[in-house]
Amino acid sequence: MKNIINRIYQNQSIIYKIFLFVIVVFSIVYFFPKGGKFKYEFQKGKPWQYENLLAPFDFAIQKTDEEISKEKEELTNESTVYYEYKENIELDVKKKFKSFYDESIQDKGLVNNFNTQIYKATAIDLISFIYNKGFVDTSIKKGGASDKMVFIRKQQEVSKMVFGQMITPDEILPLINTTLKDQVDYTYKSIITNILSEVLVPNVFFDEVYTNKDLKELLSSISYTKGKVSTKELIIARGDIVEGKKLEVLNSLKEEYKSQIWTKKNYRWILTGYIILVSLAMGMLMLFLYLDRKEIYENNTQVTFIFLNVLLMVFLETLMIKQQTEYLYVVPVCILPIVMKAFFDARVAMFSYLLMVIMLGFVVPNSFEYIYLQTIAGFVTILTVSDIHKRGNLFISVIKITLVYMLTYLAFYIIHEGGISQIKSSYFVLFALNGVLSFLSVFLIWLYEKLFGLVSDITLLELSNTNSLLLRELNEKAPGTFQHSMQVANLAEAAANEIKANVMLVRTGALYHDIGKILNPFYFTENQSTSVNPHNELSPKDSAKIIIGHTIEGIELAKKYRLPDRIIDFIRTHHGTSLVYYFYKKEMEQNPETVNQDDFRYPGPIPFSKETCILMMCDAAEAASKSLSEPTATAIDSLIERIVEKQKSEGQFLNANITLKEIESVKKVIKKKLKNIYHVRIEYPE
C-alpha cells in the first residue's frame, strides 16, 4: 500500500493531466448537441461531389421554414374573425343620454321649447341606429379589409357580417354630424353631439377565444411535407448542382436521419464516435505541449489554463447552437488566440485555436463555411494582435478581424446566391457585435492573471514603470544598483529583440533582478560613494555570504511585494550556480587548506529560458565592464568573450532552450551596446 501511495505521489503530475484530459473531453462531448453528423457535406449552388445518391429508405420531402411561415401567414389572414355583440350596452347608453340631456336642457332654460322632445327622440333613434349596425371596438383587433366577412356572436347565436358594415370609432363623429345636420338646430346639435361623444361606447368586441380556437384548428391542418421519396430513388447524381428540389430533398434526408438513424438505441455509438474524435483533438494539443512546449507541459497550472479556455469557447458556441443558431457568429471565439498569445506565444495560440475550431466543425451547420471563416479570422488575429499593452493595437486588430469576417461571409454569399441583391445585413451586425465583444479579452487577461498567476505584457508594462513602489525604493536606497539595473535592462532588451525572445519579460526581469541589494546596499561596489569598503572588516567567507544573500533576500522581497513568479525567476537565476570569484580567490590566499568552494557558490538554479540566459549574460557583462580601466573595443570584445565562455563552460545554459547561434547573437549585441556606452572608436593599426 505504501509503495502504491509513493508511486501516486511521484506521478501526481501525470495523473492530474490524465484527470484533466478526461474531464475536458467528456465535458466537450456533453456540451455537443445530442445527435449525429450527416455524412454528406453539401452547400447550395455547389456541385455534388459524391457518387450518385440513392434514397436509403422512404421519406417525405419537408417544406422549408419559409414555405411553412408563408402558409401560416396566409391562413392567419384568411381565418375567421369573431366579435361578440353585447345587447345591454344600448339600454345603458340611452338611459345615460336621457339623464344628461334633461339636465343640459334645464340648465339652458329650454325645457318648455316645443322642439326639445322631438330632438331628444331624434337622438334616441340615432343611438338605436348605431347599435343596430354595431359599434365595434378596434383597440384590440380590426377585422381587416372593410369587405372581409366576420362572425358576430350574440350569446349562442352566430351570424355573418361584412366588417365594413359596422361603425368604427373613427366614423362616429362624422355620422352624428351628418345625421343631425338638417334635423336639429345649432343649439341642440351642440348639446346632443357633446353628450353622445361622452356616453357612446362600443357594443361589439373582438372575441379572442373563438378567433384563436378557429385559427388553431386551421394551423393544425397544415402539412409539413410536400411529396415523398421512395427507397432506391435517385436523389442527386454526381456533378449535379445542389439547388431547387434537389436541395430540398437533401435537407429532408438530413432531417430524416435525425429521427430514423440518430435514435436513443444507437446514440451510444454516436457518443463513442464523438469521444474518440474529441480525444484525438485534445490529445494532439497535449502532445504538442509535450514535444514542443515542454516548460508549459510541466506546469499543470498552465496546462489547465489552456484546456479550460478551449472548453469555455466550445461551451459558448455549443450553447448558441442549441439556443439561437442564427447568432452563431456573435460568439467572439477569437478571444482564445488573443488570450493565449498574451500569456504564451503565437504557436500555442494557433494550435489550440485550430483544434477548437475543428472540434466545433463536428456540430455547427455549414461546417466547411464555419471552419474556413473562423480559421482565416484566427490567422488574422495571430498575425495582427501584438503589444496589447498599447491601447490602439487591440482596437486596430479587432477592426481587421471584423472586416475579414464580413469579407469572407460576403464571398460565400456571392458563391451561394450568385449575387448580393438579397444579402442579409443582419450578419454584418452580428460580426460587428462579435468585434465589440472581443474587447472582453482585456478583462479576461486581467482575470486570468489573478486566478492562474500568469503574467501578460500589460502587467509587465505596469511593473516596468520606474515609479513603481519597489523600483522607487531601489533608486532611493541603492542608486548605483538602480542605474546598473537600468543599463542591464537596456542591454537585455536589445538582445531579446535580436533573438526574438520576450522583450517585455526580460526587460522587467532585469529591472528587478538585484532588488535584494536594497537591504545591504553599501556592501556592493556600485553603491559605495566613498573610499570606505565595509568588506575590509569582514572575512572573505562572510563577505561572500552577504553577496550571495542578495538573491535570497531579493526573492523574499519580491514575494512580499507580490511580484509574479516569472519575474522572481530572474532574481533566482541571474547568477545561476556561479562562484563569487573575488572572495573565493581571497579565501584561497588566506586559507588554502580549509576553503570550501560551496561556501562561495550561488544556490541557483541555473537559467531555464532564453530570457533568463540573456539576463545572466547582460548582468555579468555590464558589471564587469565597469572594471575596465581602458574600455577599448578590443578590451570589451575580449571581456565579453571570457565572461560568456566561462558561463558556458560551467554549464549555466544547459537547462535553457537557447542555441549556440543565439548566444553568439546576444554576445554581438552586448559588445555593440557597451562600445556605444563607452563611446569606443575602432582601433586602427599603427
XYZ file of C-alpha atoms in Angstrom:
686
model
C 0.000 0.000 0.000
C 2.844 2.339 0.905
C 4.538 1.685 -2.444
C 1.309 2.461 -4.288
C 0.947 5.771 -2.432
C 4.584 6.621 -3.172
C 4.129 5.876 -6.868
C 0.975 8.006 -6.974
C 2.844 10.819 -5.273
C 5.773 10.525 -7.678
C 3.462 10.575 -10.718
C 0.904 13.039 -9.415
C 1.599 15.484 -12.252
C 0.839 12.857 -14.931
C -2.210 11.621 -13.007
C -3.518 15.176 -12.799
C -3.070 15.676 -16.559
C -4.922 12.431 -17.294
C -7.729 13.507 -14.954
C -7.881 16.963 -16.590
C -7.868 15.422 -20.063
C -10.760 13.072 -19.262
C -12.840 15.815 -17.608
C -12.380 18.240 -20.516
C -13.078 15.595 -23.207
C -16.287 14.392 -21.556
C -17.395 17.965 -20.852
C -16.967 18.928 -24.514
C -18.871 15.820 -25.658
C -21.599 16.610 -23.104
C -21.971 20.144 -24.488
C -22.258 18.862 -28.058
C -25.813 18.623 -29.491
C -27.353 15.211 -28.929
C -27.270 13.910 -32.479
C -25.026 12.525 -35.150
C -23.322 14.295 -38.013
C -24.808 13.903 -41.504
C -22.244 12.024 -43.575
C -22.560 14.274 -46.638
C -21.395 17.875 -46.802
C -23.295 19.990 -49.318
C -23.888 23.662 -49.995
C -26.408 25.500 -52.102
C -25.092 26.351 -55.566
C -22.117 23.958 -55.425
C -21.717 20.640 -57.320
C -22.479 17.329 -55.600
C -19.003 15.840 -55.058
C -20.017 12.319 -54.037
C -21.225 9.324 -56.002
C -24.850 9.139 -57.173
C -27.041 9.280 -54.072
C -29.986 6.882 -53.841
C -32.612 7.113 -51.113
C -31.684 4.654 -48.325
C -35.323 4.476 -47.164
C -38.719 6.039 -47.795
C -39.053 9.590 -46.536
C -41.172 12.681 -47.054
C -39.917 15.924 -48.585
C -40.089 18.580 -45.901
C -41.333 22.068 -46.607
C -38.851 24.830 -45.916
C -39.277 27.141 -42.943
C -40.068 29.981 -45.358
C -42.844 27.970 -47.017
C -44.376 26.988 -43.693
C -44.198 30.565 -42.401
C -45.844 31.876 -45.581
C -48.611 29.253 -45.359
C -49.243 30.106 -41.705
C -49.407 33.792 -42.571
C -51.931 33.142 -45.347
C -54.102 31.002 -43.070
C -53.926 33.658 -40.362
C -55.116 36.301 -42.813
C -57.867 34.036 -44.127
C -59.022 32.725 -40.753
C -62.421 33.701 -39.383
C -62.520 36.631 -37.000
C -65.154 36.544 -34.249
C -66.732 39.506 -32.495
C -69.079 39.460 -29.521
C -72.255 41.608 -29.550
C -73.309 42.901 -26.098
C -77.014 43.871 -26.035
C -77.235 45.530 -22.615
C -74.900 48.374 -23.632
C -77.573 50.073 -25.821
C -80.033 50.364 -22.925
C -77.367 51.779 -20.586
C -76.283 54.365 -23.161
C -79.884 55.513 -23.822
C -80.527 55.865 -20.103
C -77.384 57.970 -19.609
C -78.191 60.121 -22.653
C -81.733 60.921 -21.388
C -80.378 61.891 -17.976
C -77.596 64.154 -19.348
C -79.950 65.655 -21.983
C -82.611 66.609 -19.449
C -80.000 68.215 -17.184
C -78.475 70.219 -20.072
C -81.893 71.429 -21.304
C -82.892 72.521 -17.811
C -79.579 74.383 -17.315
C -80.057 76.290 -20.567
C -83.756 77.083 -19.885
C -85.070 75.186 -22.892
C -87.481 72.904 -21.030
C -90.617 74.487 -22.466
C -89.318 74.652 -26.025
C -91.576 72.799 -28.446
C -88.659 71.056 -30.229
C -86.944 69.728 -27.084
C -88.670 66.348 -27.040
C -88.558 65.988 -30.837
C -84.771 66.417 -30.861
C -84.470 64.018 -27.945
C -86.351 61.359 -29.893
C -84.121 62.018 -32.915
C -81.010 61.397 -30.804
C -82.513 58.190 -29.321
C -83.236 56.929 -32.837
C -79.630 57.694 -33.815
C -78.375 55.645 -30.826
C -80.594 52.732 -31.900
C -79.282 53.004 -35.471
C -75.639 52.942 -34.306
C -76.094 49.915 -32.047
C -78.211 48.018 -34.550
C -75.430 48.323 -37.127
C -72.840 47.589 -34.401
C -70.352 49.980 -32.840
C -67.129 47.944 -32.993
C -64.153 48.294 -30.658
C -60.993 48.299 -32.808
C -58.467 48.871 -29.996
C -57.537 45.158 -29.806
C -58.022 43.808 -33.337
C -59.501 45.081 -36.548
C -61.290 42.635 -38.804
C -59.056 43.511 -41.733
C -60.268 44.860 -45.044
C -63.673 46.571 -44.990
C -65.121 43.888 -47.273
C -63.909 40.970 -45.131
C -66.577 38.735 -43.659
C -66.566 38.415 -39.857
C -68.750 36.496 -37.425
C -70.861 38.266 -34.809
C -71.748 36.204 -31.752
C -74.883 37.166 -29.817
C -74.808 34.832 -26.855
C -75.057 31.413 -28.582
C -76.234 32.716 -31.970
C -73.644 33.435 -34.662
C -74.290 35.497 -37.779
C -72.110 36.689 -40.656
C -71.469 40.319 -41.408
C -69.146 42.341 -43.576
C -66.734 44.159 -41.314
C -67.226 47.430 -43.207
C -70.945 47.464 -42.354
C -70.183 48.088 -38.702
C -69.360 51.530 -37.339
C -65.832 52.179 -36.091
C -64.807 54.857 -33.537
C -63.379 56.979 -36.373
C -66.768 57.058 -38.078
C -68.890 58.025 -35.047
C -68.419 61.798 -35.041
C -68.924 62.245 -38.821
C -72.087 60.081 -38.591
C -73.509 62.200 -35.728
C -72.789 65.455 -37.572
C -74.309 64.184 -40.824
C -77.457 62.837 -39.131
C -78.153 65.949 -37.036
C -77.161 68.481 -39.697
C -80.615 69.066 -41.248
C -82.798 67.750 -38.421
C -81.614 69.699 -35.365
C -80.869 73.394 -34.987
C -77.407 74.586 -33.927
C -78.063 74.962 -30.160
C -79.497 71.466 -29.724
C -76.985 69.947 -32.135
C -74.113 71.101 -29.946
C -75.747 69.695 -26.792
C -76.585 66.345 -28.389
C -73.162 65.965 -30.025
C -71.318 66.605 -26.755
C -73.494 64.149 -24.820
C -73.287 61.418 -27.463
C -69.480 61.791 -27.646
C -69.370 61.163 -23.912
C -71.852 58.314 -23.491
C -71.414 56.267 -26.687
C -69.248 53.187 -26.142
C -68.685 50.160 -28.423
C -71.076 47.233 -28.162
C -69.144 44.861 -30.475
C -65.809 43.486 -29.161
C -63.135 41.234 -30.614
C -63.644 37.655 -29.366
C -60.103 36.357 -28.892
C -61.093 32.936 -27.537
C -63.280 31.918 -30.508
C -60.945 33.506 -33.062
C -57.850 31.706 -31.702
C -59.763 28.436 -31.491
C -60.673 28.659 -35.165
C -57.116 29.694 -36.118
C -55.627 26.829 -34.121
C -57.783 24.322 -35.997
C -56.661 25.796 -39.308
C -52.951 25.748 -38.382
C -53.191 22.166 -37.150
C -54.275 21.125 -40.616
C -51.044 22.389 -42.219
C -48.992 19.692 -43.889
C -45.257 19.987 -43.276
C -44.378 17.803 -46.239
C -44.888 18.180 -49.984
C -44.106 14.866 -51.555
C -42.349 11.556 -50.985
C -39.091 9.896 -51.992
C -39.084 6.112 -52.304
C -36.270 3.712 -51.425
C -33.557 3.459 -54.131
C -34.909 6.533 -55.902
C -32.138 8.776 -57.304
C -31.825 11.899 -55.185
C -28.878 13.562 -56.899
C -26.187 12.498 -59.352
C -22.505 13.277 -59.081
C -21.702 16.698 -60.511
C -25.283 17.978 -60.257
C -25.685 21.432 -58.762
C -27.238 21.411 -55.307
C -30.243 23.702 -55.768
C -34.021 23.759 -56.088
C -35.803 20.483 -55.407
C -32.530 18.564 -55.037
C -31.540 20.840 -52.162
C -34.953 20.377 -50.532
C -34.723 16.580 -50.812
C -31.184 16.550 -49.351
C -32.277 18.703 -46.426
C -35.246 16.394 -45.887
C -32.972 13.339 -45.906
C -30.701 15.046 -43.379
C -33.686 15.700 -41.091
C -34.944 12.155 -41.540
C -31.614 10.812 -40.296
C -32.283 12.574 -37.006
C -35.495 10.637 -36.469
C -34.593 7.258 -38.024
C -30.832 6.867 -37.538
C -29.849 9.038 -34.565
C -32.148 7.403 -32.044
C -31.563 6.567 -28.378
C -30.952 2.988 -29.449
C -27.738 3.793 -31.295
C -26.837 7.060 -29.562
C -24.173 5.199 -27.539
C -22.272 4.542 -30.755
C -22.591 8.166 -31.805
C -21.384 9.213 -28.360
C -18.423 6.861 -28.667
C -17.524 8.430 -32.013
C -17.632 11.924 -30.529
C -15.454 10.849 -27.592
C -12.843 9.389 -29.951
C -12.751 12.486 -32.162
C -12.564 14.950 -29.264
C -9.959 12.787 -27.511
C -7.790 12.827 -30.639
C -8.035 16.614 -30.904
C -7.253 17.284 -27.243
C -4.595 14.551 -27.346
C -2.867 16.393 -30.196
C -2.878 19.549 -28.086
C -1.336 17.691 -25.153
C 1.237 16.027 -27.438
C 2.160 19.394 -28.945
C 2.804 20.816 -25.475
C 4.841 17.751 -24.509
C 7.055 17.794 -27.620
C 7.298 21.480 -28.450
C 6.466 23.413 -25.259
C 7.963 21.284 -22.512
C 8.044 24.127 -19.978
C 4.276 24.626 -20.392
C 3.574 20.882 -20.298
C 5.408 20.533 -16.994
C 3.392 23.377 -15.471
C -0.013 21.930 -14.521
C -1.453 25.409 -13.937
C -0.662 26.474 -17.496
C -1.960 23.211 -18.988
C -5.178 23.661 -17.001
C -5.444 27.235 -18.241
C -5.136 26.201 -21.906
C -7.592 23.307 -21.645
C -10.193 25.327 -19.723
C -10.069 28.158 -22.261
C -10.684 25.726 -25.110
C -13.541 24.220 -23.088
C -15.028 27.672 -22.412
C -15.119 28.630 -26.098
C -16.631 25.254 -27.076
C -19.268 25.692 -24.377
C -20.263 29.175 -25.585
C -20.522 28.089 -29.226
C -22.492 24.901 -28.494
C -24.799 26.875 -26.194
C -25.509 29.265 -29.053
C -26.087 26.355 -31.449
C -28.720 24.932 -29.116
C -30.454 28.248 -28.366
C -30.120 30.581 -31.364
C -28.192 29.104 -34.303
C -28.581 32.299 -36.354
C -26.472 34.122 -33.751
C -23.602 31.616 -34.024
C -21.120 34.215 -35.292
C -21.753 36.635 -32.461
C -19.643 34.487 -30.101
C -16.133 36.042 -30.101
C -14.077 32.847 -30.441
C -11.064 34.969 -31.486
C -10.733 35.836 -27.804
C -8.978 32.460 -27.436
C -5.916 33.275 -29.615
C -5.765 36.815 -28.171
C -5.623 35.483 -24.613
C -3.251 32.637 -25.495
C -0.842 34.957 -27.267
C -0.922 37.358 -24.309
C 0.415 34.646 -21.988
C 2.304 32.283 -24.292
C 3.303 32.572 -27.950
C 1.724 32.611 -31.393
C 2.276 28.896 -31.993
C 0.468 27.813 -28.818
C -2.328 30.257 -29.620
C -2.775 28.991 -33.176
C -2.538 25.294 -32.302
C -5.152 25.480 -29.532
C -7.439 27.698 -31.628
C -7.367 25.485 -34.721
C -8.108 22.350 -32.711
C -11.060 24.117 -31.074
C -12.439 25.202 -34.483
C -12.022 21.679 -35.882
C -13.965 20.206 -32.945
C -16.765 22.745 -33.422
C -16.867 21.752 -37.081
C -18.459 18.459 -35.955
C -21.618 20.184 -34.737
C -22.090 23.579 -36.440
C -24.291 23.979 -39.523
C -22.387 24.593 -42.769
C -19.226 23.264 -41.154
C -16.899 23.975 -44.103
C -18.002 27.602 -44.241
C -17.652 27.914 -40.459
C -14.188 26.313 -40.294
C -12.875 28.371 -43.202
C -14.222 31.659 -41.841
C -13.005 31.066 -38.283
C -9.601 29.813 -39.461
C -8.986 32.930 -41.560
C -10.127 35.117 -38.661
C -7.772 33.198 -36.364
C -4.805 33.720 -38.678
C -5.528 37.451 -38.807
C -5.804 37.535 -35.007
C -2.463 35.804 -34.506
C -0.687 37.947 -37.083
C -2.113 41.326 -36.062
C -2.589 41.167 -32.295
C 0.678 42.201 -30.669
C 1.731 44.530 -27.881
C -1.808 44.629 -26.469
C -0.489 46.817 -23.661
C -0.635 49.568 -26.274
C -4.261 50.696 -26.348
C -4.531 51.283 -30.087
C -3.115 47.914 -31.175
C -6.002 45.765 -29.959
C -8.559 48.213 -31.385
C -6.963 48.123 -34.848
C -6.627 44.322 -34.719
C -10.298 43.862 -33.813
C -11.321 46.096 -36.732
C -9.209 43.944 -39.088
C -10.733 40.739 -37.687
C -14.270 42.119 -38.113
C -13.566 43.169 -41.708
C -12.184 39.705 -42.503
C -15.371 38.123 -41.113
C -17.507 40.408 -43.281
C -15.480 39.901 -46.467
C -15.389 36.123 -46.062
C -19.143 35.973 -45.447
C -19.717 38.208 -48.489
C -17.594 35.896 -50.654
C -19.509 32.797 -49.531
C -22.847 34.522 -50.110
C -21.875 35.516 -53.658
C -20.806 31.919 -54.404
C -24.067 30.505 -52.996
C -26.543 33.039 -54.393
C -24.729 34.365 -57.462
C -25.103 37.980 -56.368
C -25.674 40.307 -53.415
C -29.198 41.572 -54.147
C -30.741 39.696 -51.197
C -27.794 39.624 -48.811
C -28.714 39.633 -45.117
C -27.374 42.773 -43.492
C -28.094 41.255 -40.063
C -24.948 39.129 -40.408
C -22.807 42.236 -40.685
C -24.379 43.478 -37.456
C -23.508 40.149 -35.809
C -19.883 40.409 -36.960
C -19.686 43.986 -35.638
C -21.077 42.798 -32.299
C -18.526 39.973 -32.354
C -15.782 42.598 -32.698
C -17.144 44.629 -29.779
C -17.306 41.518 -27.572
C -13.688 40.703 -28.498
C -12.621 43.589 -26.265
C -13.653 41.385 -23.323
C -10.257 39.745 -23.829
C -8.676 42.628 -21.876
C -10.902 41.834 -18.879
C -10.261 38.094 -19.230
C -6.491 38.648 -19.320
C -6.718 40.596 -16.058
C -8.963 37.923 -14.507
C -6.705 35.046 -15.593
C -3.679 36.794 -14.104
C -5.444 36.810 -10.748
C -6.779 33.258 -10.967
C -3.805 31.444 -12.521
C -0.880 33.654 -11.518
C 0.074 34.234 -15.146
C 1.769 37.358 -16.442
C 0.783 39.297 -19.551
C 2.507 42.181 -21.322
C 0.013 44.554 -19.693
C 1.231 43.580 -16.220
C 4.856 43.661 -17.344
C 4.353 47.200 -18.624
C 2.951 48.250 -15.262
C 5.817 46.576 -13.393
C 8.482 48.123 -15.621
C 7.375 51.617 -14.637
C 10.342 53.008 -12.685
C 7.929 54.942 -10.485
C 6.517 51.717 -9.083
C 6.896 51.330 -5.320
C 9.718 48.753 -5.278
C 11.810 50.332 -8.046
C 11.452 53.744 -6.420
C 12.710 52.256 -3.164
C 15.635 50.666 -5.032
C 16.501 54.060 -6.549
C 16.423 55.773 -3.140
C 18.322 53.165 -1.094
C 20.675 51.735 -3.731
C 21.018 54.297 -6.549
C 24.081 52.596 -8.018
C 22.234 49.283 -8.244
C 19.259 51.048 -9.804
C 21.466 52.547 -12.530
C 23.125 49.165 -13.055
C 19.658 47.548 -13.420
C 18.617 50.167 -15.943
C 21.742 49.553 -18.031
C 21.244 45.792 -17.848
C 17.579 46.214 -18.864
C 18.623 48.192 -21.952
C 21.220 45.585 -22.917
C 18.785 42.702 -22.312
C 16.021 44.393 -24.300
C 18.270 44.818 -27.328
C 19.494 41.221 -27.067
C 15.948 39.854 -26.712
C 14.882 41.755 -29.811
C 17.774 40.231 -31.725
C 16.853 36.594 -30.982
C 13.030 37.091 -30.883
C 12.693 36.466 -27.149
C 10.037 38.076 -24.908
C 11.288 41.664 -24.765
C 8.865 42.961 -22.133
C 9.552 39.993 -19.856
C 13.352 40.209 -19.997
C 13.351 43.995 -19.521
C 11.085 43.786 -16.481
C 13.094 40.893 -15.026
C 16.294 42.911 -15.490
C 14.866 45.885 -13.608
C 14.070 43.708 -10.576
C 16.911 41.185 -10.627
C 19.022 42.960 -7.966
C 16.307 44.262 -5.617
C 17.789 42.136 -2.809
C 20.608 44.706 -2.591
C 18.147 47.173 -1.004
C 18.768 45.556 2.397
C 22.601 45.903 2.368
C 23.327 48.464 -0.376
C 26.803 49.588 0.808
C 28.259 46.081 0.555
C 28.011 46.372 -3.242
C 30.613 48.474 -5.051
C 28.180 50.339 -7.307
C 26.627 51.948 -4.187
C 29.931 52.895 -2.490
C 30.335 56.637 -2.989
C 33.361 56.892 -0.635
C 36.627 55.020 -0.290
C 35.302 53.121 2.742
C 34.627 49.474 1.895
C 32.779 47.520 4.653
C 34.187 44.246 3.286
C 37.617 45.247 4.589
C 36.405 44.402 8.105
C 34.906 41.045 7.148
C 36.361 37.664 6.292
C 36.067 36.570 2.641
C 33.568 33.911 3.701
C 31.294 36.441 5.443
C 31.582 38.854 2.530
C 30.616 36.108 0.105
C 27.658 35.221 2.304
C 26.347 38.813 2.091
C 26.895 38.963 -1.670
C 25.185 35.607 -2.246
C 22.389 36.590 0.125
C 21.097 39.302 -2.152
C 19.407 36.660 -4.360
C 17.593 35.013 -1.402
C 16.676 38.380 0.092
C 15.540 39.548 -3.340
C 13.177 36.565 -3.659
C 11.685 37.250 -0.221
C 11.293 40.934 -1.016
C 9.645 40.128 -4.369
C 7.150 37.801 -2.685
C 6.407 40.459 -0.080
C 5.567 42.921 -2.858
C 3.658 40.170 -4.723
C 5.749 40.164 -7.867
C 4.770 37.410 -10.355
C 6.742 34.149 -10.274
C 8.047 34.785 -13.801
C 9.811 37.917 -12.528
C 11.058 36.142 -9.398
C 12.648 33.559 -11.726
C 15.068 36.257 -12.933
C 16.109 37.014 -9.337
C 16.705 33.298 -8.670
C 18.714 32.553 -11.791
C 20.673 35.663 -12.769
C 23.845 34.270 -11.131
C 22.976 30.590 -11.646
C 25.418 28.407 -9.695
C 28.489 30.559 -10.352
C 31.162 31.439 -7.778
C 31.672 34.747 -6.003
C 35.094 34.563 -7.576
C 36.799 37.598 -5.988
C 36.200 36.469 -2.396
C 36.834 32.838 -3.273
C 40.306 33.733 -4.546
C 40.876 35.848 -1.471
C 39.948 32.948 0.808
C 42.236 30.675 -1.208
C 45.100 33.008 -0.495
C 44.367 33.188 3.248
C 43.191 29.631 3.996
C 44.064 27.379 1.062
C 43.676 24.159 3.073
C 40.204 24.769 4.560
C 38.451 26.612 1.741
C 35.129 25.092 0.679
C 34.005 26.071 -2.772
C 30.310 25.613 -1.894
C 30.540 28.486 0.613
C 31.235 30.829 -2.299
C 28.729 29.477 -4.792
C 25.292 30.917 -5.579
C 22.484 28.437 -4.799
C 20.965 28.599 -8.284
C 19.010 27.355 -10.098
C 20.676 27.905 -13.441
C 18.674 29.746 -16.154
C 15.909 27.733 -17.804
C 14.703 30.054 -20.567
C 16.137 32.304 -23.268
C 15.132 35.353 -21.253
C 16.909 34.295 -18.045
C 20.026 33.359 -20.052
C 20.042 36.807 -21.667
C 19.856 38.453 -18.245
C 22.741 36.358 -16.881
C 24.998 37.368 -19.786
C 23.993 41.056 -19.746
C 24.265 41.351 -15.945
C 27.782 39.873 -15.812
C 28.930 41.868 -18.856
C 27.640 45.235 -17.589
C 29.113 44.749 -14.102
C 32.497 43.570 -15.417
C 32.733 46.401 -17.938
C 32.920 48.874 -15.038
C 36.247 47.302 -14.003
C 37.923 48.108 -17.350
C 40.476 50.867 -16.874
C 40.641 51.416 -20.645
C 37.361 50.285 -22.272
C 38.671 49.930 -25.806
C 36.889 47.923 -28.474
C 39.406 45.098 -28.127
C 39.145 45.086 -24.344
C 35.332 44.944 -24.459
C 35.317 42.142 -27.060
C 37.818 40.132 -25.018
C 35.896 40.710 -21.775
C 32.545 39.590 -23.181
C 34.097 36.513 -24.779
C 35.712 35.493 -21.476
C 32.532 36.022 -19.433
C 30.185 34.121 -21.757
C 32.640 31.292 -22.428
C 33.103 30.866 -18.681
C 29.329 30.657 -18.194
C 29.095 28.097 -20.982
C 31.944 26.006 -19.554
C 30.211 25.988 -16.138
C 27.049 24.618 -17.768
C 24.922 27.640 -16.887
C 22.902 27.409 -20.145
C 22.263 23.664 -20.214
C 18.650 23.849 -18.966
C 17.575 26.614 -21.337
C 16.212 26.372 -24.893
C 18.823 28.800 -26.211
C 21.052 27.783 -29.120
C 24.756 28.494 -29.664
C 23.785 30.726 -32.570
C 21.516 32.766 -30.304
C 24.255 33.039 -27.671
C 26.607 34.417 -30.328
C 23.930 36.924 -31.366
C 23.490 38.046 -27.758
C 27.265 38.489 -27.378
C 27.366 40.594 -30.526
C 24.579 42.880 -29.258
C 26.233 43.279 -25.832
C 29.575 44.209 -27.405
C 27.948 46.765 -29.692
C 25.910 48.357 -26.910
C 28.839 48.573 -24.469
C 31.019 50.194 -27.132
C 28.282 52.776 -27.658
C 28.037 53.390 -23.910
C 31.789 53.961 -23.595
C 31.976 55.828 -26.939
C 34.703 53.471 -28.133
C 36.204 54.098 -31.540
C 37.670 51.426 -33.776
C 41.354 50.903 -33.113
C 43.314 51.409 -36.303
C 46.706 49.689 -36.706
C 49.781 51.913 -36.261
